[in-house]
Coordinates of C-alpha atoms in Angstrom, one line a residue:
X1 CA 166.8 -90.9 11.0
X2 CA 165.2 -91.2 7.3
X3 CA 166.0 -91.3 4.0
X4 CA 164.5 -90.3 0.7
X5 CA 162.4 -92.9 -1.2
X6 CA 163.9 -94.5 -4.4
X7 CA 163.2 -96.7 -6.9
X8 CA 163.6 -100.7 -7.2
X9 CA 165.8 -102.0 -9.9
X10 CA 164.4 -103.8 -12.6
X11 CA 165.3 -107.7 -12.7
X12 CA 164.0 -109.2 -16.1
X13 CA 164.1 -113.0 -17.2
X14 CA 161.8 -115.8 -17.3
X15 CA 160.6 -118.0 -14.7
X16 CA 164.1 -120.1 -12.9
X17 CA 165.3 -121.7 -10.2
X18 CA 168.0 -120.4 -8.2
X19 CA 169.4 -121.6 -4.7
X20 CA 171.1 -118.4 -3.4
X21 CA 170.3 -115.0 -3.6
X22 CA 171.1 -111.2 -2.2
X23 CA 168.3 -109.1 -1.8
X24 CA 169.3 -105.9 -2.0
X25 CA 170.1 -103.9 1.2
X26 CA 166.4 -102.0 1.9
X27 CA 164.5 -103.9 -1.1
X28 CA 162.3 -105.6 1.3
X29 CA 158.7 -104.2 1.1
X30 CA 157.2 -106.3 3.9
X31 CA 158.0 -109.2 6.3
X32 CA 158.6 -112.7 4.6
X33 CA 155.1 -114.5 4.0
X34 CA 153.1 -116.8 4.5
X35 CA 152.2 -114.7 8.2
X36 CA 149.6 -114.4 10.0
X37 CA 147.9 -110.5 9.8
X38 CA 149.9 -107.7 10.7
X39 CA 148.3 -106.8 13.9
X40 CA 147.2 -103.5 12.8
X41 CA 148.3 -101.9 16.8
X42 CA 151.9 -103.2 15.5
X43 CA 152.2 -100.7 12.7
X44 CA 151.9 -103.4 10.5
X45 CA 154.6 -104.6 7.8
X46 CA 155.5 -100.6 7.7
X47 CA 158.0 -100.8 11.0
X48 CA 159.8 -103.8 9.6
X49 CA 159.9 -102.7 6.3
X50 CA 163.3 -101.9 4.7
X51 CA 163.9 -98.5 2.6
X52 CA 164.3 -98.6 -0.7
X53 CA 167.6 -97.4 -2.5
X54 CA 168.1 -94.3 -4.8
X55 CA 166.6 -91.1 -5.8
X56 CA 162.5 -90.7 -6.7
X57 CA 161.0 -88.7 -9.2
X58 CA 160.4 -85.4 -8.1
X59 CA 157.2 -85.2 -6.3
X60 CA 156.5 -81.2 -7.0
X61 CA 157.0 -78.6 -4.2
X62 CA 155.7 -76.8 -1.1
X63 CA 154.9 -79.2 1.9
X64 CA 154.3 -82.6 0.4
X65 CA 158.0 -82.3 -1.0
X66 CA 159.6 -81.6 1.8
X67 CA 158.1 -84.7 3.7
X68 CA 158.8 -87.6 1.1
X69 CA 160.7 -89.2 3.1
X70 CA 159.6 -92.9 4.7
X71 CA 160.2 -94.5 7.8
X72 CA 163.5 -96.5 8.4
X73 CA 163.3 -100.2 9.5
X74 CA 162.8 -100.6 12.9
X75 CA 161.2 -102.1 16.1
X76 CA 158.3 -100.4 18.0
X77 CA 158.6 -100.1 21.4
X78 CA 156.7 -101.9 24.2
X79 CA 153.2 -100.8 24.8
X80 CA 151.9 -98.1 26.8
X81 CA 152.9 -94.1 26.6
X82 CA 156.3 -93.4 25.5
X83 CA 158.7 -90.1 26.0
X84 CA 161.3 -88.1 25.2
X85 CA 162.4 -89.0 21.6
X86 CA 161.9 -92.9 22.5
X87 CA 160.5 -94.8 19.2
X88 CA 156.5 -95.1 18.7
X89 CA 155.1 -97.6 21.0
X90 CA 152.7 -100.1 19.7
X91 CA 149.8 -97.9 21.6
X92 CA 150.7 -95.0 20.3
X93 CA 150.8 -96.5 16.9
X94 CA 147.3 -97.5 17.4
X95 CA 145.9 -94.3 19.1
X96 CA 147.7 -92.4 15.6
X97 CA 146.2 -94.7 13.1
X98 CA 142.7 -94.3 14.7
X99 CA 142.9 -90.7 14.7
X100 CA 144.7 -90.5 11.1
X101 CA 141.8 -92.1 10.0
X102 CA 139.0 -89.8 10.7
X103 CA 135.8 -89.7 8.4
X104 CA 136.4 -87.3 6.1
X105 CA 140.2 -88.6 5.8
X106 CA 138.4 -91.8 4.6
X107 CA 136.0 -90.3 2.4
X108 CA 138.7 -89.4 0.0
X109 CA 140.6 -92.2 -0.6
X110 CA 140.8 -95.5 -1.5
X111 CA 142.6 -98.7 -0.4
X112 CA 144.6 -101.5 -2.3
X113 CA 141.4 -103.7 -2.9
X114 CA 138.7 -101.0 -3.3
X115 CA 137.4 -100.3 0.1
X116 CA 137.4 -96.6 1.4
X117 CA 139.9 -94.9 2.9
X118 CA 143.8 -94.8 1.7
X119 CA 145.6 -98.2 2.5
X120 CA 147.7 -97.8 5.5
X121 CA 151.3 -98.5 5.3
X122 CA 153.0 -97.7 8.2
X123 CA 154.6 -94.7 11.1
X124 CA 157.4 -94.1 13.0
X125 CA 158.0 -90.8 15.6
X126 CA 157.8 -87.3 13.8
X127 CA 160.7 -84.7 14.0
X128 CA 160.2 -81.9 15.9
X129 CA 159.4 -78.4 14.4
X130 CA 162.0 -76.2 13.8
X131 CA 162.6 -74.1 17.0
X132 CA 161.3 -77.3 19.0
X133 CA 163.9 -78.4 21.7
X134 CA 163.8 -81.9 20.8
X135 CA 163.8 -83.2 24.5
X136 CA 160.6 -81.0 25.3
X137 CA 159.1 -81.2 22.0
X138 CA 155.4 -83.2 22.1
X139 CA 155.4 -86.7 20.9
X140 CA 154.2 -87.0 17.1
X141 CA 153.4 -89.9 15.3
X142 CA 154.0 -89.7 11.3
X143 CA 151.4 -91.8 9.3
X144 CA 151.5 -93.0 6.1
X145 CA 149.1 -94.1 3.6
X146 CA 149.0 -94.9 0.0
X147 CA 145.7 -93.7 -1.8
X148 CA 144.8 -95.3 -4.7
X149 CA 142.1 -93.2 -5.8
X150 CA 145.0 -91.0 -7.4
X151 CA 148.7 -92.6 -6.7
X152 CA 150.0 -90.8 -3.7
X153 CA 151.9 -91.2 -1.0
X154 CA 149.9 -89.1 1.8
X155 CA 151.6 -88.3 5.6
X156 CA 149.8 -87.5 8.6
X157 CA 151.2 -85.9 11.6
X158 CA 149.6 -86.7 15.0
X159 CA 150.1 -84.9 17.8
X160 CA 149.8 -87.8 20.6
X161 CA 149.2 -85.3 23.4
X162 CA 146.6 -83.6 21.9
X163 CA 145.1 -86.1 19.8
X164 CA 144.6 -83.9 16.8
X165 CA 145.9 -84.1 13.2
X166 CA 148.1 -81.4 13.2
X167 CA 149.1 -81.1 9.5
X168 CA 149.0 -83.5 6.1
X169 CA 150.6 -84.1 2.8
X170 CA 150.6 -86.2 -0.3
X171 CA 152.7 -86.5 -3.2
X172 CA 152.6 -88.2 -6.0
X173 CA 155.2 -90.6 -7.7
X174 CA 156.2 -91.8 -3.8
X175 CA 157.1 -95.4 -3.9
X176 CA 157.5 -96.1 -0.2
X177 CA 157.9 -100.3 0.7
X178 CA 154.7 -102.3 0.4
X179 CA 152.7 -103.4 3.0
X180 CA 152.1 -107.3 3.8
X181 CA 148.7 -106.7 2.9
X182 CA 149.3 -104.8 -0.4
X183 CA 152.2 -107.6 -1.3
X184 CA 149.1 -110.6 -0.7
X185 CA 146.9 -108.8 -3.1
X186 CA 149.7 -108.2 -5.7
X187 CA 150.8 -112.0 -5.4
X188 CA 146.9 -113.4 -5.5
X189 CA 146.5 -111.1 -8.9
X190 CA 149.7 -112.7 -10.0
X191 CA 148.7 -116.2 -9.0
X192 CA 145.3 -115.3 -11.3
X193 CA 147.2 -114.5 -14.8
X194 CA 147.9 -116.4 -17.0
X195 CA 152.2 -115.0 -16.4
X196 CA 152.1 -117.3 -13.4
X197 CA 151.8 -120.6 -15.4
X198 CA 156.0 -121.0 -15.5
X199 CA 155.8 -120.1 -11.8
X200 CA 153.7 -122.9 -11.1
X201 CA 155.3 -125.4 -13.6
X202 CA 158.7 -124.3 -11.5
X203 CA 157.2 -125.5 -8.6
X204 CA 155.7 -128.8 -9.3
X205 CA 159.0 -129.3 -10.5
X206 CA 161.1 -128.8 -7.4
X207 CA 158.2 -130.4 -5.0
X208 CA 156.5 -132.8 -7.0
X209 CA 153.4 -131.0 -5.9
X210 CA 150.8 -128.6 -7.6
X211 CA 150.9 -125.3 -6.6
X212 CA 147.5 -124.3 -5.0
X213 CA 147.8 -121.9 -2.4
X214 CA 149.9 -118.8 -1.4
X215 CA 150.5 -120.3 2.1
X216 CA 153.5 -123.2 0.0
X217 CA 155.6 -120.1 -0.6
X218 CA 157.6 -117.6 1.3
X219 CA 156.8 -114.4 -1.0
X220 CA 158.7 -111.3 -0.4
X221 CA 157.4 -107.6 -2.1
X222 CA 159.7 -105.3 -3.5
X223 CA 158.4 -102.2 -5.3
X224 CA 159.0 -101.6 -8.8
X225 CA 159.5 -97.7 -10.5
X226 CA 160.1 -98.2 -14.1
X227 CA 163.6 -96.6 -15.1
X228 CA 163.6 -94.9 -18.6
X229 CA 165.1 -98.0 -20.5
X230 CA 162.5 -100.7 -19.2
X231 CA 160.2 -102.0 -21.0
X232 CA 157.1 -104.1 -19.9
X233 CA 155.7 -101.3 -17.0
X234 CA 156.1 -98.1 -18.3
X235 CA 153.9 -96.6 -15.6
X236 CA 155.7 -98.2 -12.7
X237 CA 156.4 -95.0 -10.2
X238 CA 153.6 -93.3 -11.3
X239 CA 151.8 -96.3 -10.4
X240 CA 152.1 -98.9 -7.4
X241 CA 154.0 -102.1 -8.8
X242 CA 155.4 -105.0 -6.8
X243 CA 157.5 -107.8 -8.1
X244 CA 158.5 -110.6 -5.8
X245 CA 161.2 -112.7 -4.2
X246 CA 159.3 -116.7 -3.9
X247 CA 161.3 -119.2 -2.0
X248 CA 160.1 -122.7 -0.6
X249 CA 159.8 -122.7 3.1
X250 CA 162.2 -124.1 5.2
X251 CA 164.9 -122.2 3.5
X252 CA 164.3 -124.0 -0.2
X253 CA 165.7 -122.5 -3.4
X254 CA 164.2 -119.2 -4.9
X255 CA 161.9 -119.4 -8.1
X256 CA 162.7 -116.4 -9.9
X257 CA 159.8 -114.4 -10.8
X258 CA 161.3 -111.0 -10.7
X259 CA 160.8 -110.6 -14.6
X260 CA 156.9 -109.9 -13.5
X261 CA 155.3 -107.2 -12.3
X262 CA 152.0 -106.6 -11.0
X263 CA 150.4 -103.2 -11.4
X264 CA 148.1 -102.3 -7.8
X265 CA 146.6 -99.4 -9.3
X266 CA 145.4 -101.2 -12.8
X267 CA 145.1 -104.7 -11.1
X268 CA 147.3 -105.8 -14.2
X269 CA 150.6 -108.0 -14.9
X270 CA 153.4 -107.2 -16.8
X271 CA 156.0 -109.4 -18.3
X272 CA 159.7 -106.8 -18.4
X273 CA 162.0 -107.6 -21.4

Protein backbone atom coordinates (compact mmCIF):
# COMPACT_ATOMS: atom_id res chain seq x y z
CA UNK A 1 0.00 0.00 0.00
CA UNK A 2 1.17 3.82 -0.53
CA UNK A 3 -0.02 6.94 -0.59
CA UNK A 4 0.68 10.25 -2.23
CA UNK A 5 3.18 12.72 -0.66
CA UNK A 6 1.72 15.93 0.95
CA UNK A 7 2.78 18.77 2.62
CA UNK A 8 3.42 19.54 6.53
CA UNK A 9 1.35 22.25 8.05
CA UNK A 10 2.86 25.26 9.06
CA UNK A 11 3.07 25.80 13.05
CA UNK A 12 4.26 29.49 13.74
CA UNK A 13 5.11 31.13 17.26
CA UNK A 14 8.01 31.80 19.29
CA UNK A 15 10.08 29.64 21.31
CA UNK A 16 7.58 27.88 24.53
CA UNK A 17 7.24 25.31 26.66
CA UNK A 18 4.56 22.83 26.37
CA UNK A 19 3.98 19.43 28.35
CA UNK A 20 1.69 17.58 25.90
CA UNK A 21 1.42 17.33 22.44
CA UNK A 22 -0.16 15.42 19.20
CA UNK A 23 1.99 14.93 16.46
CA UNK A 24 0.12 14.66 13.67
CA UNK A 25 -0.81 11.09 12.35
CA UNK A 26 2.31 10.51 9.51
CA UNK A 27 4.23 13.88 10.46
CA UNK A 28 7.12 12.00 11.69
CA UNK A 29 10.10 12.33 9.27
CA UNK A 30 12.54 9.98 11.16
CA UNK A 31 12.86 7.98 14.36
CA UNK A 32 13.00 10.02 17.74
CA UNK A 33 16.81 11.19 18.29
CA UNK A 34 19.43 11.20 19.98
CA UNK A 35 20.17 7.35 18.10
CA UNK A 36 22.77 5.85 17.26
CA UNK A 37 23.27 5.61 13.05
CA UNK A 38 20.72 4.11 11.05
CA UNK A 39 22.39 1.07 10.13
CA UNK A 40 22.41 1.75 6.47
CA UNK A 41 21.43 -2.49 5.75
CA UNK A 42 18.23 -1.42 7.92
CA UNK A 43 16.78 0.97 5.28
CA UNK A 44 17.56 3.61 7.51
CA UNK A 45 15.04 6.13 9.14
CA UNK A 46 12.98 5.59 5.62
CA UNK A 47 11.14 2.18 6.87
CA UNK A 48 10.03 3.82 10.17
CA UNK A 49 9.18 6.87 8.74
CA UNK A 50 5.58 8.06 8.78
CA UNK A 51 3.81 9.59 5.51
CA UNK A 52 3.03 12.80 5.34
CA UNK A 53 -0.72 14.08 5.08
CA UNK A 54 -2.29 15.90 1.95
CA UNK A 55 -1.95 16.60 -1.59
CA UNK A 56 1.78 17.74 -3.28
CA UNK A 57 2.35 20.08 -5.85
CA UNK A 58 2.08 18.66 -9.02
CA UNK A 59 5.30 17.17 -9.97
CA UNK A 60 4.84 17.37 -14.05
CA UNK A 61 3.99 14.19 -16.13
CA UNK A 62 5.15 11.02 -17.86
CA UNK A 63 6.88 8.42 -15.49
CA UNK A 64 8.24 10.43 -12.65
CA UNK A 65 4.41 11.43 -11.97
CA UNK A 66 3.10 8.45 -11.92
CA UNK A 67 5.68 7.13 -9.15
CA UNK A 68 5.43 10.00 -6.42
CA UNK A 69 4.35 8.08 -4.21
CA UNK A 70 6.57 7.13 -0.76
CA UNK A 71 6.82 4.24 1.21
CA UNK A 72 4.35 3.57 4.12
CA UNK A 73 5.74 3.07 7.69
CA UNK A 74 6.75 -0.24 8.29
CA UNK A 75 9.09 -3.01 9.67
CA UNK A 76 11.60 -4.84 7.36
CA UNK A 77 11.71 -8.28 7.48
CA UNK A 78 14.40 -10.54 8.99
CA UNK A 79 17.44 -10.97 6.97
CA UNK A 80 18.25 -13.23 4.25
CA UNK A 81 16.12 -13.71 0.76
CA UNK A 82 12.52 -13.03 0.94
CA UNK A 83 9.41 -14.18 -1.44
CA UNK A 84 6.27 -13.89 -2.70
CA UNK A 85 5.04 -10.31 -1.94
CA UNK A 86 6.70 -10.65 1.75
CA UNK A 87 8.12 -6.97 2.82
CA UNK A 88 11.96 -6.08 1.90
CA UNK A 89 14.29 -7.91 4.08
CA UNK A 90 17.13 -6.04 5.61
CA UNK A 91 19.45 -7.92 2.91
CA UNK A 92 17.69 -7.13 0.25
CA UNK A 93 17.54 -3.57 1.37
CA UNK A 94 21.26 -3.58 1.35
CA UNK A 95 21.84 -5.59 -1.95
CA UNK A 96 19.23 -2.59 -3.62
CA UNK A 97 20.92 0.29 -2.05
CA UNK A 98 24.39 -0.98 -3.32
CA UNK A 99 23.14 -1.45 -6.65
CA UNK A 100 21.00 1.83 -6.72
CA UNK A 101 24.00 3.44 -6.19
CA UNK A 102 26.10 2.66 -9.14
CA UNK A 103 28.87 5.22 -10.41
CA UNK A 104 27.30 7.06 -12.78
CA UNK A 105 24.07 7.27 -10.43
CA UNK A 106 26.43 8.99 -8.03
CA UNK A 107 28.09 11.23 -10.42
CA UNK A 108 24.96 13.17 -10.72
CA UNK A 109 23.82 14.06 -7.53
CA UNK A 110 24.42 15.34 -4.44
CA UNK A 111 23.77 14.56 -0.78
CA UNK A 112 22.38 16.60 2.29
CA UNK A 113 25.91 17.78 3.32
CA UNK A 114 27.68 18.07 -0.02
CA UNK A 115 29.21 14.75 -0.68
CA UNK A 116 28.30 12.94 -4.10
CA UNK A 117 25.70 10.99 -4.84
CA UNK A 118 21.79 11.83 -3.95
CA UNK A 119 21.13 11.31 -0.08
CA UNK A 120 19.40 8.08 0.49
CA UNK A 121 16.10 8.08 2.20
CA UNK A 122 14.62 4.90 2.20
CA UNK A 123 12.65 1.55 0.14
CA UNK A 124 10.11 -0.66 0.57
CA UNK A 125 8.93 -3.78 -2.08
CA UNK A 126 7.97 -2.48 -5.65
CA UNK A 127 4.43 -3.28 -7.30
CA UNK A 128 4.41 -5.54 -9.91
CA UNK A 129 4.05 -4.45 -13.68
CA UNK A 130 0.88 -4.42 -15.00
CA UNK A 131 0.15 -7.90 -16.56
CA UNK A 132 2.49 -9.30 -13.59
CA UNK A 133 0.71 -12.03 -11.59
CA UNK A 134 1.67 -10.68 -8.32
CA UNK A 135 2.48 -14.12 -6.75
CA UNK A 136 5.00 -14.92 -9.63
CA UNK A 137 6.05 -11.52 -10.24
CA UNK A 138 10.11 -10.99 -9.37
CA UNK A 139 11.02 -9.36 -6.19
CA UNK A 140 11.68 -5.40 -6.70
CA UNK A 141 13.06 -3.15 -4.33
CA UNK A 142 11.90 0.65 -4.82
CA UNK A 143 14.75 3.17 -3.75
CA UNK A 144 14.47 6.50 -2.92
CA UNK A 145 16.79 9.38 -2.83
CA UNK A 146 16.65 13.03 -2.45
CA UNK A 147 19.24 14.94 -4.84
CA UNK A 148 20.14 18.08 -3.83
CA UNK A 149 21.99 19.14 -6.73
CA UNK A 150 18.46 20.15 -8.14
CA UNK A 151 15.44 19.33 -5.51
CA UNK A 152 14.09 16.04 -6.49
CA UNK A 153 12.78 13.19 -5.30
CA UNK A 154 14.38 10.32 -7.49
CA UNK A 155 13.08 6.34 -7.46
CA UNK A 156 14.95 3.45 -8.42
CA UNK A 157 13.53 0.13 -9.18
CA UNK A 158 15.75 -2.96 -8.57
CA UNK A 159 15.09 -5.98 -9.83
CA UNK A 160 16.59 -8.35 -6.81
CA UNK A 161 16.83 -11.39 -9.06
CA UNK A 162 18.62 -9.92 -11.59
CA UNK A 163 20.43 -7.34 -9.86
CA UNK A 164 19.98 -4.63 -12.45
CA UNK A 165 18.31 -1.21 -12.25
CA UNK A 166 15.43 -1.75 -14.17
CA UNK A 167 13.90 1.71 -14.60
CA UNK A 168 14.24 5.38 -12.63
CA UNK A 169 12.46 8.59 -12.00
CA UNK A 170 12.64 11.90 -10.35
CA UNK A 171 10.38 14.67 -9.78
CA UNK A 172 10.64 17.66 -8.43
CA UNK A 173 8.52 19.46 -5.61
CA UNK A 174 8.41 15.70 -3.78
CA UNK A 175 8.60 16.16 -0.05
CA UNK A 176 8.85 12.60 1.07
CA UNK A 177 9.70 12.29 5.31
CA UNK A 178 13.37 13.12 6.27
CA UNK A 179 15.89 10.91 6.98
CA UNK A 180 17.59 10.67 10.65
CA UNK A 181 20.58 11.82 8.90
CA UNK A 182 19.05 14.80 7.00
CA UNK A 183 16.93 15.72 10.36
CA UNK A 184 20.81 15.90 12.41
CA UNK A 185 22.11 18.24 9.81
CA UNK A 186 18.92 20.37 9.72
CA UNK A 187 18.94 20.57 13.68
CA UNK A 188 23.03 21.22 13.95
CA UNK A 189 22.33 24.24 11.21
CA UNK A 190 19.64 25.23 13.58
CA UNK A 191 21.68 24.86 16.74
CA UNK A 192 24.40 27.31 14.60
CA UNK A 193 21.83 30.53 14.01
CA UNK A 194 21.50 32.86 15.81
CA UNK A 195 17.00 31.69 15.77
CA UNK A 196 18.19 29.06 18.27
CA UNK A 197 19.09 31.54 21.14
CA UNK A 198 15.18 31.25 22.71
CA UNK A 199 15.62 27.53 22.23
CA UNK A 200 18.54 27.43 24.33
CA UNK A 201 17.33 30.09 26.88
CA UNK A 202 14.08 27.56 27.05
CA UNK A 203 16.24 24.96 28.03
CA UNK A 204 18.50 26.28 30.72
CA UNK A 205 15.25 27.16 31.99
CA UNK A 206 13.58 23.86 32.45
CA UNK A 207 17.07 22.01 33.40
CA UNK A 208 19.06 24.50 34.98
CA UNK A 209 21.70 23.45 32.48
CA UNK A 210 23.26 24.96 29.27
CA UNK A 211 22.38 23.57 26.28
CA UNK A 212 25.58 22.21 24.53
CA UNK A 213 25.00 19.23 22.57
CA UNK A 214 22.19 17.64 20.35
CA UNK A 215 22.54 14.33 22.33
CA UNK A 216 20.25 16.53 25.74
CA UNK A 217 17.29 16.50 23.31
CA UNK A 218 14.93 14.08 21.69
CA UNK A 219 14.50 16.01 18.20
CA UNK A 220 11.88 14.75 15.85
CA UNK A 221 11.87 16.06 11.82
CA UNK A 222 8.93 16.88 10.16
CA UNK A 223 9.03 18.39 6.58
CA UNK A 224 7.84 21.65 5.90
CA UNK A 225 6.04 22.74 2.10
CA UNK A 226 5.18 26.32 2.36
CA UNK A 227 1.32 26.80 1.79
CA UNK A 228 0.38 30.00 -0.26
CA UNK A 229 -0.45 32.21 2.91
CA UNK A 230 2.90 31.44 4.90
CA UNK A 231 5.23 33.66 5.33
CA UNK A 232 8.90 33.11 6.49
CA UNK A 233 9.86 30.08 3.72
CA UNK A 234 8.41 30.83 0.64
CA UNK A 235 10.48 28.17 -1.10
CA UNK A 236 9.51 25.36 1.24
CA UNK A 237 8.33 22.42 -1.33
CA UNK A 238 10.35 23.45 -3.91
CA UNK A 239 13.05 23.18 -1.44
CA UNK A 240 13.85 20.58 1.38
CA UNK A 241 12.69 22.27 4.87
CA UNK A 242 12.51 20.57 8.25
CA UNK A 243 11.10 22.03 11.35
CA UNK A 244 11.18 20.05 14.61
CA UNK A 245 9.38 18.48 17.56
CA UNK A 246 12.39 18.94 20.83
CA UNK A 247 11.42 17.19 23.96
CA UNK A 248 13.70 16.44 27.13
CA UNK A 249 14.45 12.85 27.39
CA UNK A 250 12.81 10.73 29.71
CA UNK A 251 9.55 11.87 28.43
CA UNK A 252 10.14 15.79 29.60
CA UNK A 253 7.90 18.67 28.23
CA UNK A 254 8.24 19.80 24.56
CA UNK A 255 10.08 23.18 23.70
CA UNK A 256 8.25 24.47 20.86
CA UNK A 257 10.38 25.32 18.04
CA UNK A 258 7.97 24.66 15.22
CA UNK A 259 7.92 28.50 14.33
CA UNK A 260 11.50 27.67 12.64
CA UNK A 261 12.51 26.26 9.73
CA UNK A 262 15.58 25.15 8.35
CA UNK A 263 16.14 25.27 4.64
CA UNK A 264 18.59 21.86 3.46
CA UNK A 265 18.96 23.06 0.15
CA UNK A 266 20.20 26.86 1.04
CA UNK A 267 21.60 25.65 4.52
CA UNK A 268 19.42 28.68 5.83
CA UNK A 269 16.81 29.35 8.89
CA UNK A 270 13.68 30.86 8.71
CA UNK A 271 11.63 32.45 11.34
CA UNK A 272 7.40 31.84 9.99
CA UNK A 273 5.06 34.70 11.03
Amino acid sequence: MRTVLGRAAAVAGAVGVIFAIAIPLGANSSTLAPAPAADPSAGGAGVAAGVAAGTSPAAGGGEAAAEDTVPVAGTPAPRGAGTGRDPVTIDEAAKAREIALDPAFVATGTGVSGEPGPEYLSFELEDPLPGEVAKDAPRRAAVYFYDYSDDTLVKRVVNLTTGQVERTAAAPQMQPPASVEETAVAFDLFLAAPESAGFRTAYQKLTGAEFVSPDQIVTNGMTYVASPGDVGAPTCGQHRCLQFITQLPDDGPFIDITGFVVNLSTKTVAQLS
